[in-house]
Structure formats: structure tokens, C-alpha cells
PDB file of C-alpha atoms in Angstrom:
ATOM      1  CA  UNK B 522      83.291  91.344 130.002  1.00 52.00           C
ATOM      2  CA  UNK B 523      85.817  88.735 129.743  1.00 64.00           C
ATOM      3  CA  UNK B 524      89.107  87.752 127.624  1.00 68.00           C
ATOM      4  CA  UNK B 525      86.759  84.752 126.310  1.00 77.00           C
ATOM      5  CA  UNK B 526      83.864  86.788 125.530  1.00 78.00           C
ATOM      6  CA  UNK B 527      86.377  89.604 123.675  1.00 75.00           C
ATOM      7  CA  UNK B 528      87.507  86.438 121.834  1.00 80.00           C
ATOM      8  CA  UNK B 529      84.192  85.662 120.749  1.00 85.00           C
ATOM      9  CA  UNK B 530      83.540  89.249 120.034  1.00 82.00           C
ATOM     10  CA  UNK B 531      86.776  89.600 117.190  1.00 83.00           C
ATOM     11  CA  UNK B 532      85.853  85.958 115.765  1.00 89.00           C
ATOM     12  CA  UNK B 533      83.110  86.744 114.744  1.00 88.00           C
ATOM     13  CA  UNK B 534      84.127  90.605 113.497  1.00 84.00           C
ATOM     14  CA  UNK B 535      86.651  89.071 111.492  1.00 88.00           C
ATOM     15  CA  UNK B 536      84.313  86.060 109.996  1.00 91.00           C
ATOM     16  CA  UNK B 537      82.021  88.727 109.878  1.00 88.00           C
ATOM     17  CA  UNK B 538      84.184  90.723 107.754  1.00 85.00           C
ATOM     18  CA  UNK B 539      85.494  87.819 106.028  1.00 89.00           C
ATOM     19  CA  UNK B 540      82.130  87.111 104.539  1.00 90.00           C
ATOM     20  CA  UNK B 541      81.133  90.412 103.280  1.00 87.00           C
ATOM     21  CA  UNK B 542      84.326  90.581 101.185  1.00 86.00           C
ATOM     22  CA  UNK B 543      83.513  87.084  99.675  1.00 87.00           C
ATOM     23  CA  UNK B 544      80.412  88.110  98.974  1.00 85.00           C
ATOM     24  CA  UNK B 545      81.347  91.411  97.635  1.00 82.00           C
ATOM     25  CA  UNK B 546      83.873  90.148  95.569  1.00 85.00           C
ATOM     26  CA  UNK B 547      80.800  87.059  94.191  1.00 85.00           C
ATOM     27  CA  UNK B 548      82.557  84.453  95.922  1.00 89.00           C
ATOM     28  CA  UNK B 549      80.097  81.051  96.063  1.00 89.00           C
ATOM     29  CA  UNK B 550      79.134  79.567  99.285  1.00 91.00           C
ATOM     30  CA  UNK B 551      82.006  77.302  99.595  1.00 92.00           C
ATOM     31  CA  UNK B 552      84.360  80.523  98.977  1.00 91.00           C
ATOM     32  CA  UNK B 553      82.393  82.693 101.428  1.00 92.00           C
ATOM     33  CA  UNK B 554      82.858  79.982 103.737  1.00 93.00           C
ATOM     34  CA  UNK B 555      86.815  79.977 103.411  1.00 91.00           C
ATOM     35  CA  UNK B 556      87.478  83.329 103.317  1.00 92.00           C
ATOM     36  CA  UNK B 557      84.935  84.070 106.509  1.00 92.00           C
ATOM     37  CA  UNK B 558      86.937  80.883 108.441  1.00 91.00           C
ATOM     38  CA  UNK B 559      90.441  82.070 107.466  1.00 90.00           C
ATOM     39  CA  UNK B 560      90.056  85.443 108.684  1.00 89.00           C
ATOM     40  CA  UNK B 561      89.796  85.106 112.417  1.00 90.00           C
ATOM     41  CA  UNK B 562      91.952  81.520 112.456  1.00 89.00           C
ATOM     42  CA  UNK B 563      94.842  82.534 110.112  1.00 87.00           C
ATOM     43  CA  UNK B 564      96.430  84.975 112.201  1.00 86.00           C
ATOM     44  CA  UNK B 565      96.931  82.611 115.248  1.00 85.00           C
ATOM     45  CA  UNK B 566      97.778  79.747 112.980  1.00 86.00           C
ATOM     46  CA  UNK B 567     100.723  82.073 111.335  1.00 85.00           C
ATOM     47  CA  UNK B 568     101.951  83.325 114.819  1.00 86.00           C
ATOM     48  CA  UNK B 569     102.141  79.446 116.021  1.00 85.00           C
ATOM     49  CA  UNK B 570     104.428  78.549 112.714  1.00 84.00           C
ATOM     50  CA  UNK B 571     106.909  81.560 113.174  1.00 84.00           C
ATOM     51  CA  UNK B 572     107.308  81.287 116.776  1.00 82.00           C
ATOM     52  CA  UNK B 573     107.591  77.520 116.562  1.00 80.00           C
ATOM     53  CA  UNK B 574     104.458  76.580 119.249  1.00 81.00           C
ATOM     54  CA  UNK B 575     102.187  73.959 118.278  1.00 79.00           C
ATOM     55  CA  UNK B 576      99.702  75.014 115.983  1.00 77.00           C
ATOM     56  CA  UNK B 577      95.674  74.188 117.114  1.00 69.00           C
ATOM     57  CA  UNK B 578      93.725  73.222 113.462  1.00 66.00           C
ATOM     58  CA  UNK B 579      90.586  75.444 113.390  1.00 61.00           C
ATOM     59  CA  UNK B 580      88.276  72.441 113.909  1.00 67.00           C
ATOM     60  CA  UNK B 581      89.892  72.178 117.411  1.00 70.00           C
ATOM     61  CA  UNK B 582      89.302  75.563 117.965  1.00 76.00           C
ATOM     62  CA  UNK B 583      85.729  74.614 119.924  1.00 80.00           C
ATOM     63  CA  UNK B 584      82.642  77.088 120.326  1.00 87.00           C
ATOM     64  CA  UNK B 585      84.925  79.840 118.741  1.00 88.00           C
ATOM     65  CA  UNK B 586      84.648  77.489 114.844  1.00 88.00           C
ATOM     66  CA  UNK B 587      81.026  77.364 115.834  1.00 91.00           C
ATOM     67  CA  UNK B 588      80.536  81.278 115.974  1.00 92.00           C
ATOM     68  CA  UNK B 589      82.551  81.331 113.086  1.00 92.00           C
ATOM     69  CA  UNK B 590      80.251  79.444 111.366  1.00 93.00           C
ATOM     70  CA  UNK B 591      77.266  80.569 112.529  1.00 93.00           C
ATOM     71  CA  UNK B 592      78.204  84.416 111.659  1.00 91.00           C
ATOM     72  CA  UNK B 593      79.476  83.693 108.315  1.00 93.00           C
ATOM     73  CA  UNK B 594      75.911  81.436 107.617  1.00 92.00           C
ATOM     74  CA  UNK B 595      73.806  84.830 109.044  1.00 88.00           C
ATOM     75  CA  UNK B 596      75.392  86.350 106.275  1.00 87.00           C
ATOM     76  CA  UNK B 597      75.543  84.478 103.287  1.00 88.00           C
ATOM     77  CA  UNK B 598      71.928  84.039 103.850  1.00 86.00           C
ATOM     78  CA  UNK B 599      70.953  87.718 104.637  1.00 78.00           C
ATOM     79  CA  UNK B 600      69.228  89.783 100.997  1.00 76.00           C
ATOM     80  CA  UNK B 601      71.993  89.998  98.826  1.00 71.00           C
ATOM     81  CA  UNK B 602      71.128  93.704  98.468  1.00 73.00           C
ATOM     82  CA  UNK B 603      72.475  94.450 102.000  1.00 73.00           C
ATOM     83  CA  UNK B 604      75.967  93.085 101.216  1.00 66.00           C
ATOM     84  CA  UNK B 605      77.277  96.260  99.902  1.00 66.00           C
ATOM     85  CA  UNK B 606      75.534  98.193 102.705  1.00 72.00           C
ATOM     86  CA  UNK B 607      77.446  96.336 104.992  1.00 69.00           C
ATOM     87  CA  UNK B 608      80.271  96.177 103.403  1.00 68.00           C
ATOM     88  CA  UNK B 609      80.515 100.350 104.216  1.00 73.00           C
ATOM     89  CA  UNK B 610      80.690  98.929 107.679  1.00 75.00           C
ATOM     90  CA  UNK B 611      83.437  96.715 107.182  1.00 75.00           C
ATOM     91  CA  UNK B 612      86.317  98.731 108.320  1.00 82.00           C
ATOM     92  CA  UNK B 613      84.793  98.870 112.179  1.00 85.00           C
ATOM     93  CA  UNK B 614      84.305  95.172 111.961  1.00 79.00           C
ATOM     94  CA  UNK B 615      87.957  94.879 110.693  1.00 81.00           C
ATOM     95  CA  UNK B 616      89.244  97.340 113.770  1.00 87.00           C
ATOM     96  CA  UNK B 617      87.171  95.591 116.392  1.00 86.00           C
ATOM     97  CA  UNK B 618      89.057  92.016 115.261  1.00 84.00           C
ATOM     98  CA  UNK B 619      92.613  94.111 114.893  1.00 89.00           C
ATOM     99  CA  UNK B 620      92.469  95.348 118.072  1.00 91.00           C
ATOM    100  CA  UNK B 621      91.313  92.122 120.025  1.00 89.00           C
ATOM    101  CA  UNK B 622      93.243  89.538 118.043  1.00 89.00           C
ATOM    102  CA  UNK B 623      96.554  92.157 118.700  1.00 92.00           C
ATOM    103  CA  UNK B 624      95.829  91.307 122.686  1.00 92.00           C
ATOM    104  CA  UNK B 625      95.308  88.237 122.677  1.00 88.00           C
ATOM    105  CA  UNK B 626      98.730  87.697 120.616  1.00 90.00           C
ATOM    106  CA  UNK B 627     100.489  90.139 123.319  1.00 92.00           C
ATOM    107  CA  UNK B 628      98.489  87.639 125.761  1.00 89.00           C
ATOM    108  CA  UNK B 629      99.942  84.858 124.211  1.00 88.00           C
ATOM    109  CA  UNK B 630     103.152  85.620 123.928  1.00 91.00           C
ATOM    110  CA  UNK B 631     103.500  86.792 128.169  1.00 92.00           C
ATOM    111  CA  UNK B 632     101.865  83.381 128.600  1.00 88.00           C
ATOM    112  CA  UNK B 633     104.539  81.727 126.231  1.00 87.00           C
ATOM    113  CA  UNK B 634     107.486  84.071 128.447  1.00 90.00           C
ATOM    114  CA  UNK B 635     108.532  85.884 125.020  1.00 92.00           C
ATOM    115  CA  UNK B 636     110.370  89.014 125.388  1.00 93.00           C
ATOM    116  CA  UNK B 637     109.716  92.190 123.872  1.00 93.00           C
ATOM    117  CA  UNK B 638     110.197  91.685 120.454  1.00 93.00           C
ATOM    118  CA  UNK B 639     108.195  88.645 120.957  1.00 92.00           C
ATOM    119  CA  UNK B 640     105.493  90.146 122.430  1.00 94.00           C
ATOM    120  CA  UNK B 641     105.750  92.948 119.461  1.00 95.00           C
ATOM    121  CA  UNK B 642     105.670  90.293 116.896  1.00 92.00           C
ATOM    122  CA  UNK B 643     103.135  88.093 118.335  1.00 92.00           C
ATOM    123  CA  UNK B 644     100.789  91.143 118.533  1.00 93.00           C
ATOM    124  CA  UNK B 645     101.297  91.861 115.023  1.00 92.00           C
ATOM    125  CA  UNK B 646     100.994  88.684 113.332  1.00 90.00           C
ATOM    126  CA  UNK B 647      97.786  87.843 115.114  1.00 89.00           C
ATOM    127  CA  UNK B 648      96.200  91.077 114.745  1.00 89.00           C
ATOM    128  CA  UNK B 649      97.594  91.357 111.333  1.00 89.00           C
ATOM    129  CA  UNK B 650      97.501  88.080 109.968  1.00 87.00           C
ATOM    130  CA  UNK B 651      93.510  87.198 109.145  1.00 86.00           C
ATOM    131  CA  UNK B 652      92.779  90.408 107.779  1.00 83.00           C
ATOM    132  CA  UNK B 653      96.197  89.642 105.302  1.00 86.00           C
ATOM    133  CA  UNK B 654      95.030  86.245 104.318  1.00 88.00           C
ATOM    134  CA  UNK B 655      91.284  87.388 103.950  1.00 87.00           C
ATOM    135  CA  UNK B 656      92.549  90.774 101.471  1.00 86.00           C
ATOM    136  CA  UNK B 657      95.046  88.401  99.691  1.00 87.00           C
ATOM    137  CA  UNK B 658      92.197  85.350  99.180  1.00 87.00           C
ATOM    138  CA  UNK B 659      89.987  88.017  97.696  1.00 85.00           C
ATOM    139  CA  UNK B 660      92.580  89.258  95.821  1.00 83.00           C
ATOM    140  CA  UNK B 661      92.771  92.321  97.129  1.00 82.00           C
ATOM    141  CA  UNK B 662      95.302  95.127  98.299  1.00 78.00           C
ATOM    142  CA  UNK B 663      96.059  93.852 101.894  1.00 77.00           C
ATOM    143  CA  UNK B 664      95.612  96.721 104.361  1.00 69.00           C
ATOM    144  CA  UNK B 665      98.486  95.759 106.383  1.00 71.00           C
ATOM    145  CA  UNK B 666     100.617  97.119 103.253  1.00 69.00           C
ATOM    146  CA  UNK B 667      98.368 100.083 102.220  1.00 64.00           C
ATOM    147  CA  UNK B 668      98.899 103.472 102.348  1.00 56.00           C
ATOM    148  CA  UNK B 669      96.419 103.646 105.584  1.00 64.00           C
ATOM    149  CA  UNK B 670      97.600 102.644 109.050  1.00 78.00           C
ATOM    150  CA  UNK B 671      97.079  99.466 109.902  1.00 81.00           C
ATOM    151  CA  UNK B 672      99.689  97.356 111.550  1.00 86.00           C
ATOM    152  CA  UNK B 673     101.035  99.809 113.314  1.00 90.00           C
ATOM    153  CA  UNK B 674      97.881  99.585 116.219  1.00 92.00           C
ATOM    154  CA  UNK B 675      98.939  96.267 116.333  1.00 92.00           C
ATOM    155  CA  UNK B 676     102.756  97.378 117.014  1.00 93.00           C
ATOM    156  CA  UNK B 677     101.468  99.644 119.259  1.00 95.00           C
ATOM    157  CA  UNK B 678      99.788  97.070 121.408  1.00 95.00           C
ATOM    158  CA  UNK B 679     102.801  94.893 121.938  1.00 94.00           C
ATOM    159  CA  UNK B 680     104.796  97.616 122.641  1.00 95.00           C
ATOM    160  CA  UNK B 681     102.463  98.740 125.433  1.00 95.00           C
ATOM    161  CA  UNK B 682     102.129  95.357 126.862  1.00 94.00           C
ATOM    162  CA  UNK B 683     105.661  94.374 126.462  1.00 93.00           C
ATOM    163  CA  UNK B 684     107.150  97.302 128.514  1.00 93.00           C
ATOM    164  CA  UNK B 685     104.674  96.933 131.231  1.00 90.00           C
ATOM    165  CA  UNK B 686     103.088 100.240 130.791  1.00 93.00           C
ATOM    166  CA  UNK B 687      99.596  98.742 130.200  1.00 91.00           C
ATOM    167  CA  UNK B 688      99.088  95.499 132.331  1.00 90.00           C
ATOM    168  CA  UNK B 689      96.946  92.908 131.228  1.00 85.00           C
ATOM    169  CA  UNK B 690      95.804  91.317 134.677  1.00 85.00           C
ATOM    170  CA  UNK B 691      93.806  94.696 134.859  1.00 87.00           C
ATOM    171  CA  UNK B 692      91.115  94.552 133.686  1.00 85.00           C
ATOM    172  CA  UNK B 693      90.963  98.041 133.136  1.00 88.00           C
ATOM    173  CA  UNK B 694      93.185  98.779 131.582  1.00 91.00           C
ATOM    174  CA  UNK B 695      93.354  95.751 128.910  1.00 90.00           C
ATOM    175  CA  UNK B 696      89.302  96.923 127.722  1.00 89.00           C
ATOM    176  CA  UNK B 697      90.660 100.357 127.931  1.00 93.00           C
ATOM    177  CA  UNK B 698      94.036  99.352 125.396  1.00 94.00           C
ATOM    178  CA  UNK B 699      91.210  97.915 123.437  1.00 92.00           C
ATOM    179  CA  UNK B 700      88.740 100.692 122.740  1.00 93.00           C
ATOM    180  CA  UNK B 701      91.710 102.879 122.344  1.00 95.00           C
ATOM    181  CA  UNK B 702      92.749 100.996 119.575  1.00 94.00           C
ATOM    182  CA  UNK B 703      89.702 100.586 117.596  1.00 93.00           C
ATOM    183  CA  UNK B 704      89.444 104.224 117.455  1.00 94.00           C
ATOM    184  CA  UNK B 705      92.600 105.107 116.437  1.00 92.00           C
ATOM    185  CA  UNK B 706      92.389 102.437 113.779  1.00 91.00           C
ATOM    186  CA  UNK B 707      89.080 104.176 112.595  1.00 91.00           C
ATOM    187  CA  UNK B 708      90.464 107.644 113.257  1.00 91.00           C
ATOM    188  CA  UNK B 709      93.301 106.786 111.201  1.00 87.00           C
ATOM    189  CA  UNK B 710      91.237 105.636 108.094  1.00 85.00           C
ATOM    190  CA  UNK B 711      89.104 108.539 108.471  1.00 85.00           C
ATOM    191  CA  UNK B 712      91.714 110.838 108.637  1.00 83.00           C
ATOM    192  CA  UNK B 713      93.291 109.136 105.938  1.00 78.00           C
ATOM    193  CA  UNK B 714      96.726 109.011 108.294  1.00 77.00           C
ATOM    194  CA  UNK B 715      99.415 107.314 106.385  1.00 73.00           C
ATOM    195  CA  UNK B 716     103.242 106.111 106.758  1.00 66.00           C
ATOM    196  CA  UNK B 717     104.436 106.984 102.963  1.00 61.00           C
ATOM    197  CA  UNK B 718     106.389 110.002 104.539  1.00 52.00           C
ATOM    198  CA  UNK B 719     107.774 110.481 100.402  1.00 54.00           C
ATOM    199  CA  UNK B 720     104.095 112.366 100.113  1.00 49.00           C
ATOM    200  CA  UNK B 721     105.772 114.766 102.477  1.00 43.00           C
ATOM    201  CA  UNK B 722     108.753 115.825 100.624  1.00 45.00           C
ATOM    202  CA  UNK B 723     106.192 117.151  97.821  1.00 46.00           C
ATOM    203  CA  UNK B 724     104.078 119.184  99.812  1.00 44.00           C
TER     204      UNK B 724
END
């Protein structure tokens, strides 16, 4: 499996995603189609403005706006009665793009010769950044800021790929980063694993 096709894979996770919350939340067809673009685009497009690299529109973005499409239109027009089914689903769809759009901003940022902290902070704000935009669009609680988790995988990826330990021209060990990651991101909501270490002092 290749970078492109993992890029493929977490565009359409995250439009995926995207969608069911639109549709969960009664979003129209022009909403659903929003919400299910800006998930798997806004995190790049956010990275590009704070690192100060040219930012690519998501109509530029090729076969990757296509898929986008294409997922969100599967489900918009699947029986309305299996949105909230899906939407039980939602939080593997929403590791699977974490954990993929977290190495491909490590990726970018070792392409872009970014230091640590860059690498650290390009990680996060792609991995972090659609699932933001799509929580805050809906109105929603964004994850990133929750109780559970979240951006910390993402943290956890630069921080691997920044100090060399995990090396990305390995094929390896970049698939094996990324199935790591999606499980402690599930493990973590299923364990209900938090950072509010205040809970502690009352136990």
C-alpha cells in the first residue's frame, strides 16, 4: 500500500465522517456537502497558513476532491435510517483520518526541512485540523479540546518522526506508526483515557 493510496484512504474517512455528522446534525445537501469537503481539506489548508507555504485550494487538490465527493454523495444518498447506525462508527472513521493526515503532516514538514517543533506542529494541525473545523461547523464540542485524547496521537506522531526513531522511507515502519495510532486513538476513547489530571486530585 502506498503514501497515495493511505491518502485516499483518510480523505475519504474524514469526508466520510464529515457527512454523517451533517447529516446527523439535519444539515441539507449543500451543508452535508461543506462539512464532508472541509473535513479532510481544512487541516492541510490551516498547516499551509501557519507555516507560511503556499496554500493548494481544494479544487486543485485532483482525484483526492473527486473521492471526496464521491464518498460524501454515497452517503447523503444512502436510507436516512442508517445515518445514526453509522454514525456509532464514526469514531474509527475519525481515527483512521487522525492517524493518516498526522503522517502526512510529519511527511510534509521533513519534505519542507522543518525541525522538530515543526514537524510536531505540522503533525498536529493536519491531523487535528479537519476533524476541528468539521465539530466546530456542526456546532459541536471539538474533540481536539474534549476530555478524551485526541491530539495527543497526533503529537505523538511528530514526535516519533521528528527524532528519527520511526523513519518514514520504511515502509514498515510508517504503516506500522499508522495502525498503532488508530488503536490507541480507539483504545483511548474506549477506555475513556483523558488529560484533565484535576479528576485525579478527587479520587
Amino acid at each position: 500500500m502506498s503514501f497515495e493510496t493511505l491518502t485516499i484512504i483518510a480523505v475519504s474517512a474524514f469526508a466520510f465522517s464529515g457527512a454523517i455528522v451533517a447529516l446527523s446534525e439535519r444539515y441539507d445537501i449543500f451543508g452535508t456537502f461543506m462539512l464532508g469537503i472541509a473535513t479532510p481539506f481544512a487541516g492541510g489548508i490551516i498547516r499551509n497558513i501557519a507555516m507560511d507555504v503556499p496554500v493548494l485550494h481544494v479544487w486543485e487538490q485532483g482525484h483526492l476532491f473527486y473521492v471526496a465527493i464521491g464518498t460524501i454523495a454515497v452517503v447523503y444518498f444512502f436510507p436516512k435510517r442508517w445515518v445514526m447506525f453509522w454514525d456509532r462508527w464514526n469514531i474509527y472513521l475519525d481515527a483512521i483520518g487522525l492517524s493518516a493526515f498526522a503522517l502526512q503532516g510529519a511527511t510534509f514538514a521533513i519534505n519542507h526541512d522543518f525541525p522538530l517543533g515543526g514537524i510536531i506542529f505540522a503533525a498536529i494541525l493536519t491531523g487535528v485540523g479537519g476533524g476541528m473545523t468539521r465539530d466546530v461547523l456542526a456546532q459541536r464540542r471539538p474533540m481536539v479540546l474534549h476530555q478524551e485524547i485526541y491530539a495527543v496521537w497526533a503529537m505523538v506522531v511528530g514526535l516519533l518522526v521528528g527524532l528519527e526513531i520511526v523513519d518514514l522511507a520504511s515502509s514498515w515502519q510508517k504503516y506500522t506508526l499508522f495502525v498503532v495510532i488508530i488503536g490507541c486513538r480507539v483504545l483511548s476513547y474506549h477506555l475513556g483515557w483523558h488529560l484533565r489530571f484535576r479528576d485525579l486530585y478527587r479520587l
